[in-house]
Amino acid sequence: CLVKPHQYPHAEATARASGADDLLARAQVFADLDAALTGCRLVVGTSARERAVAWPLLAPRECAALLIREAAVGGVALVFGRESSGLTNAELDRCTYLVHIPSNPLYRSLNLAAAVQVLTYELRCAQIIDEGPVYEAEAPPATARQMESFYEHLENVLTDIGFLQPENPRQLMRRMRRLFIRARPDKNEVNILRGILTAIDKTRGSDDQ
């Protein structure tokens, strides 16, 4: 999946594919990351830099094993950023986990192609030894789109009740994201949480009247 590629298709990409033209031919192009992540239950972003708010972090081998297990029962995504600047903070916020490839601390950032090679190699190894899914089909984790809708709903309610300052929401919301990422709520649990938020909205509406 390609998000807003500068040029696609491109003759240079085909020349470098070295026989993997079928991958380029099957590539899907999306206008934004949210559209590309539709239907995904697990999203892992690649990052070489530390964040102000600590995020659940995986090693490459651990990441690959998790992705293979989850892929057996639902959509997953491994997100790579731009060659020059990686993923933005807003894009990293969409991720359930981050994966970091250990490297020399003086040269933390890997070439994009090298990072893809390392992680796809680990995915191939994990696929060979995979023992199967760990989640029950009747209670799958919420998808990335469902979680984003929940976070938006939560931010609106927290702002309405005066708990969240709208001029500086990011630090609090990132910590809230981290909390729910650790919990990995399933679809039913997210529906319950959104029901609670809706009930708060209705209660406030009654009070205002």
Short mmCIF file of N, CA and C in Angstrom, two decimals, residues 3 32-34 37 42-58 77-82 85-101 119 144 147-148 151 170 173-181:
data_model
loop_
_atom_site.label_atom_id
_atom_site.label_comp_id
_atom_site.label_asym_id
_atom_site.label_seq_id
_atom_site.Cartn_x
_atom_site.Cartn_y
_atom_site.Cartn_z
N VAL A 3 0.96 5.45 0.22
CA VAL A 3 0.19 6.62 0.62
C VAL A 3 0.79 7.87 -0.03
N ASP A 32 -4.50 9.00 2.01
CA ASP A 32 -3.99 9.28 3.34
C ASP A 32 -3.82 7.97 4.10
N LEU A 33 -3.12 8.05 5.24
CA LEU A 33 -2.80 6.85 6.01
C LEU A 33 -4.05 6.19 6.58
N ASP A 34 -5.00 7.00 7.05
CA ASP A 34 -6.22 6.43 7.63
C ASP A 34 -6.94 5.53 6.62
N LEU A 37 -5.23 2.22 6.30
CA LEU A 37 -5.34 1.36 7.49
C LEU A 37 -6.75 0.83 7.72
N LEU A 42 -4.35 -4.26 13.93
CA LEU A 42 -3.05 -4.03 14.56
C LEU A 42 -2.19 -3.23 13.60
N VAL A 43 -1.61 -2.12 14.10
CA VAL A 43 -0.78 -1.26 13.27
C VAL A 43 0.55 -1.04 13.99
N VAL A 44 1.65 -1.36 13.32
CA VAL A 44 2.99 -1.17 13.88
C VAL A 44 3.74 -0.18 13.01
N GLY A 45 4.25 0.89 13.64
CA GLY A 45 4.99 1.90 12.91
C GLY A 45 6.48 1.79 13.16
N THR A 46 7.28 2.06 12.16
CA THR A 46 8.73 2.01 12.30
C THR A 46 9.24 3.39 12.71
N SER A 47 10.10 3.41 13.72
CA SER A 47 10.62 4.69 14.21
C SER A 47 12.00 4.50 14.83
N ALA A 48 12.91 5.43 14.53
CA ALA A 48 14.26 5.38 15.09
C ALA A 48 14.46 6.42 16.17
N ARG A 49 13.43 7.24 16.43
CA ARG A 49 13.61 8.32 17.40
C ARG A 49 12.71 8.11 18.61
N GLU A 50 13.14 8.68 19.73
CA GLU A 50 12.37 8.59 20.96
C GLU A 50 11.24 9.60 20.94
N ARG A 51 10.15 9.29 21.67
CA ARG A 51 9.00 10.18 21.75
C ARG A 51 8.90 10.78 23.15
N ALA A 52 8.29 11.98 23.23
CA ALA A 52 8.11 12.62 24.53
C ALA A 52 7.25 11.76 25.44
N VAL A 53 6.22 11.14 24.87
CA VAL A 53 5.38 10.19 25.60
C VAL A 53 5.79 8.79 25.15
N ALA A 54 6.29 7.99 26.08
CA ALA A 54 6.77 6.65 25.72
C ALA A 54 5.65 5.82 25.10
N TRP A 55 5.96 5.07 24.05
CA TRP A 55 5.00 4.27 23.31
C TRP A 55 5.39 2.81 23.40
N PRO A 56 4.42 1.89 23.40
CA PRO A 56 4.77 0.46 23.41
C PRO A 56 5.73 0.13 22.28
N LEU A 57 6.89 -0.44 22.63
CA LEU A 57 7.96 -0.64 21.66
C LEU A 57 8.29 -2.12 21.51
N LEU A 58 8.45 -2.55 20.27
CA LEU A 58 8.76 -3.93 19.97
C LEU A 58 10.12 -4.05 19.30
N ALA A 77 -0.96 -4.06 9.75
CA ALA A 77 -0.15 -3.17 8.91
C ALA A 77 1.19 -2.90 9.57
N LEU A 78 2.22 -2.89 8.76
CA LEU A 78 3.55 -2.46 9.17
C LEU A 78 3.83 -1.20 8.37
N VAL A 79 3.97 -0.06 9.06
CA VAL A 79 4.01 1.24 8.39
C VAL A 79 5.44 1.78 8.36
N PHE A 80 5.91 2.09 7.16
CA PHE A 80 7.22 2.72 6.98
C PHE A 80 7.01 4.17 6.57
N GLY A 81 7.89 5.04 7.06
CA GLY A 81 7.78 6.46 6.76
C GLY A 81 8.57 6.86 5.53
N ARG A 82 8.80 8.15 5.40
CA ARG A 82 9.51 8.69 4.25
C ARG A 82 11.02 8.46 4.40
N SER A 85 12.40 11.74 6.27
CA SER A 85 11.95 12.20 7.59
C SER A 85 11.16 11.17 8.39
N GLY A 86 10.94 9.97 7.85
CA GLY A 86 10.20 8.95 8.59
C GLY A 86 8.73 9.29 8.74
N LEU A 87 8.13 8.84 9.83
CA LEU A 87 6.72 9.08 10.11
C LEU A 87 6.55 10.31 10.99
N THR A 88 5.50 11.08 10.76
CA THR A 88 5.20 12.24 11.60
C THR A 88 4.61 11.77 12.94
N ASN A 89 4.55 12.67 13.91
CA ASN A 89 3.93 12.33 15.20
C ASN A 89 2.47 11.94 15.02
N ALA A 90 1.76 12.64 14.13
CA ALA A 90 0.36 12.32 13.90
C ALA A 90 0.22 10.92 13.31
N GLU A 91 1.13 10.53 12.44
CA GLU A 91 1.10 9.18 11.86
C GLU A 91 1.47 8.13 12.89
N LEU A 92 2.44 8.44 13.74
CA LEU A 92 2.82 7.51 14.80
C LEU A 92 1.68 7.32 15.80
N ASP A 93 0.86 8.35 15.98
CA ASP A 93 -0.30 8.23 16.88
C ASP A 93 -1.28 7.19 16.39
N ARG A 94 -1.27 6.87 15.11
CA ARG A 94 -2.18 5.88 14.56
C ARG A 94 -1.71 4.45 14.84
N CYS A 95 -0.53 4.30 15.41
CA CYS A 95 0.07 2.97 15.56
C CYS A 95 -0.22 2.37 16.94
N THR A 96 -0.47 1.07 16.95
CA THR A 96 -0.67 0.34 18.20
C THR A 96 0.65 0.17 18.92
N TYR A 97 1.69 -0.14 18.15
CA TYR A 97 3.04 -0.31 18.66
C TYR A 97 4.02 0.39 17.72
N LEU A 98 5.23 0.61 18.22
CA LEU A 98 6.34 1.02 17.38
C LEU A 98 7.36 -0.10 17.36
N VAL A 99 8.10 -0.21 16.27
CA VAL A 99 9.19 -1.18 16.18
C VAL A 99 10.48 -0.42 15.88
N HIS A 100 11.52 -0.79 16.60
CA HIS A 100 12.81 -0.12 16.44
C HIS A 100 13.88 -1.17 16.15
N ILE A 101 14.64 -0.95 15.09
CA ILE A 101 15.72 -1.86 14.73
C ILE A 101 16.98 -1.42 15.47
N LEU A 119 12.96 -6.07 8.37
CA LEU A 119 11.67 -6.44 8.94
C LEU A 119 10.94 -7.49 8.10
N ALA A 144 -8.13 -0.30 13.59
CA ALA A 144 -7.51 1.03 13.70
C ALA A 144 -8.56 2.13 13.49
N MET A 147 -10.72 2.49 16.58
CA MET A 147 -10.01 3.14 17.67
C MET A 147 -9.87 4.65 17.41
N GLU A 148 -9.62 5.03 16.15
CA GLU A 148 -9.52 6.46 15.84
C GLU A 148 -10.83 7.18 16.10
N TYR A 151 -11.10 7.59 19.84
CA TYR A 151 -10.23 8.66 20.36
C TYR A 151 -10.81 10.04 20.05
N ARG A 170 -2.60 17.56 22.95
CA ARG A 170 -1.84 16.44 22.43
C ARG A 170 -1.21 15.56 23.51
N MET A 173 -3.90 13.41 25.20
CA MET A 173 -4.48 12.43 24.30
C MET A 173 -3.48 11.34 23.93
N ARG A 174 -2.21 11.69 23.84
CA ARG A 174 -1.21 10.65 23.57
C ARG A 174 -1.10 9.69 24.74
N ARG A 175 -1.22 10.21 25.95
CA ARG A 175 -1.18 9.33 27.12
C ARG A 175 -2.44 8.46 27.17
N MET A 176 -3.58 9.01 26.77
CA MET A 176 -4.80 8.21 26.73
C MET A 176 -4.69 7.11 25.68
N ARG A 177 -4.10 7.44 24.53
CA ARG A 177 -3.86 6.43 23.51
C ARG A 177 -2.98 5.31 24.05
N ARG A 178 -1.93 5.69 24.74
CA ARG A 178 -1.02 4.69 25.28
C ARG A 178 -1.73 3.77 26.26
N LEU A 179 -2.62 4.34 27.07
CA LEU A 179 -3.38 3.55 28.04
C LEU A 179 -4.22 2.49 27.32
N PHE A 180 -4.96 2.91 26.28
CA PHE A 180 -5.84 1.96 25.59
C PHE A 180 -5.07 1.00 24.70
N ILE A 181 -3.89 1.41 24.24
CA ILE A 181 -3.04 0.48 23.49
C ILE A 181 -2.60 -0.66 24.38
#
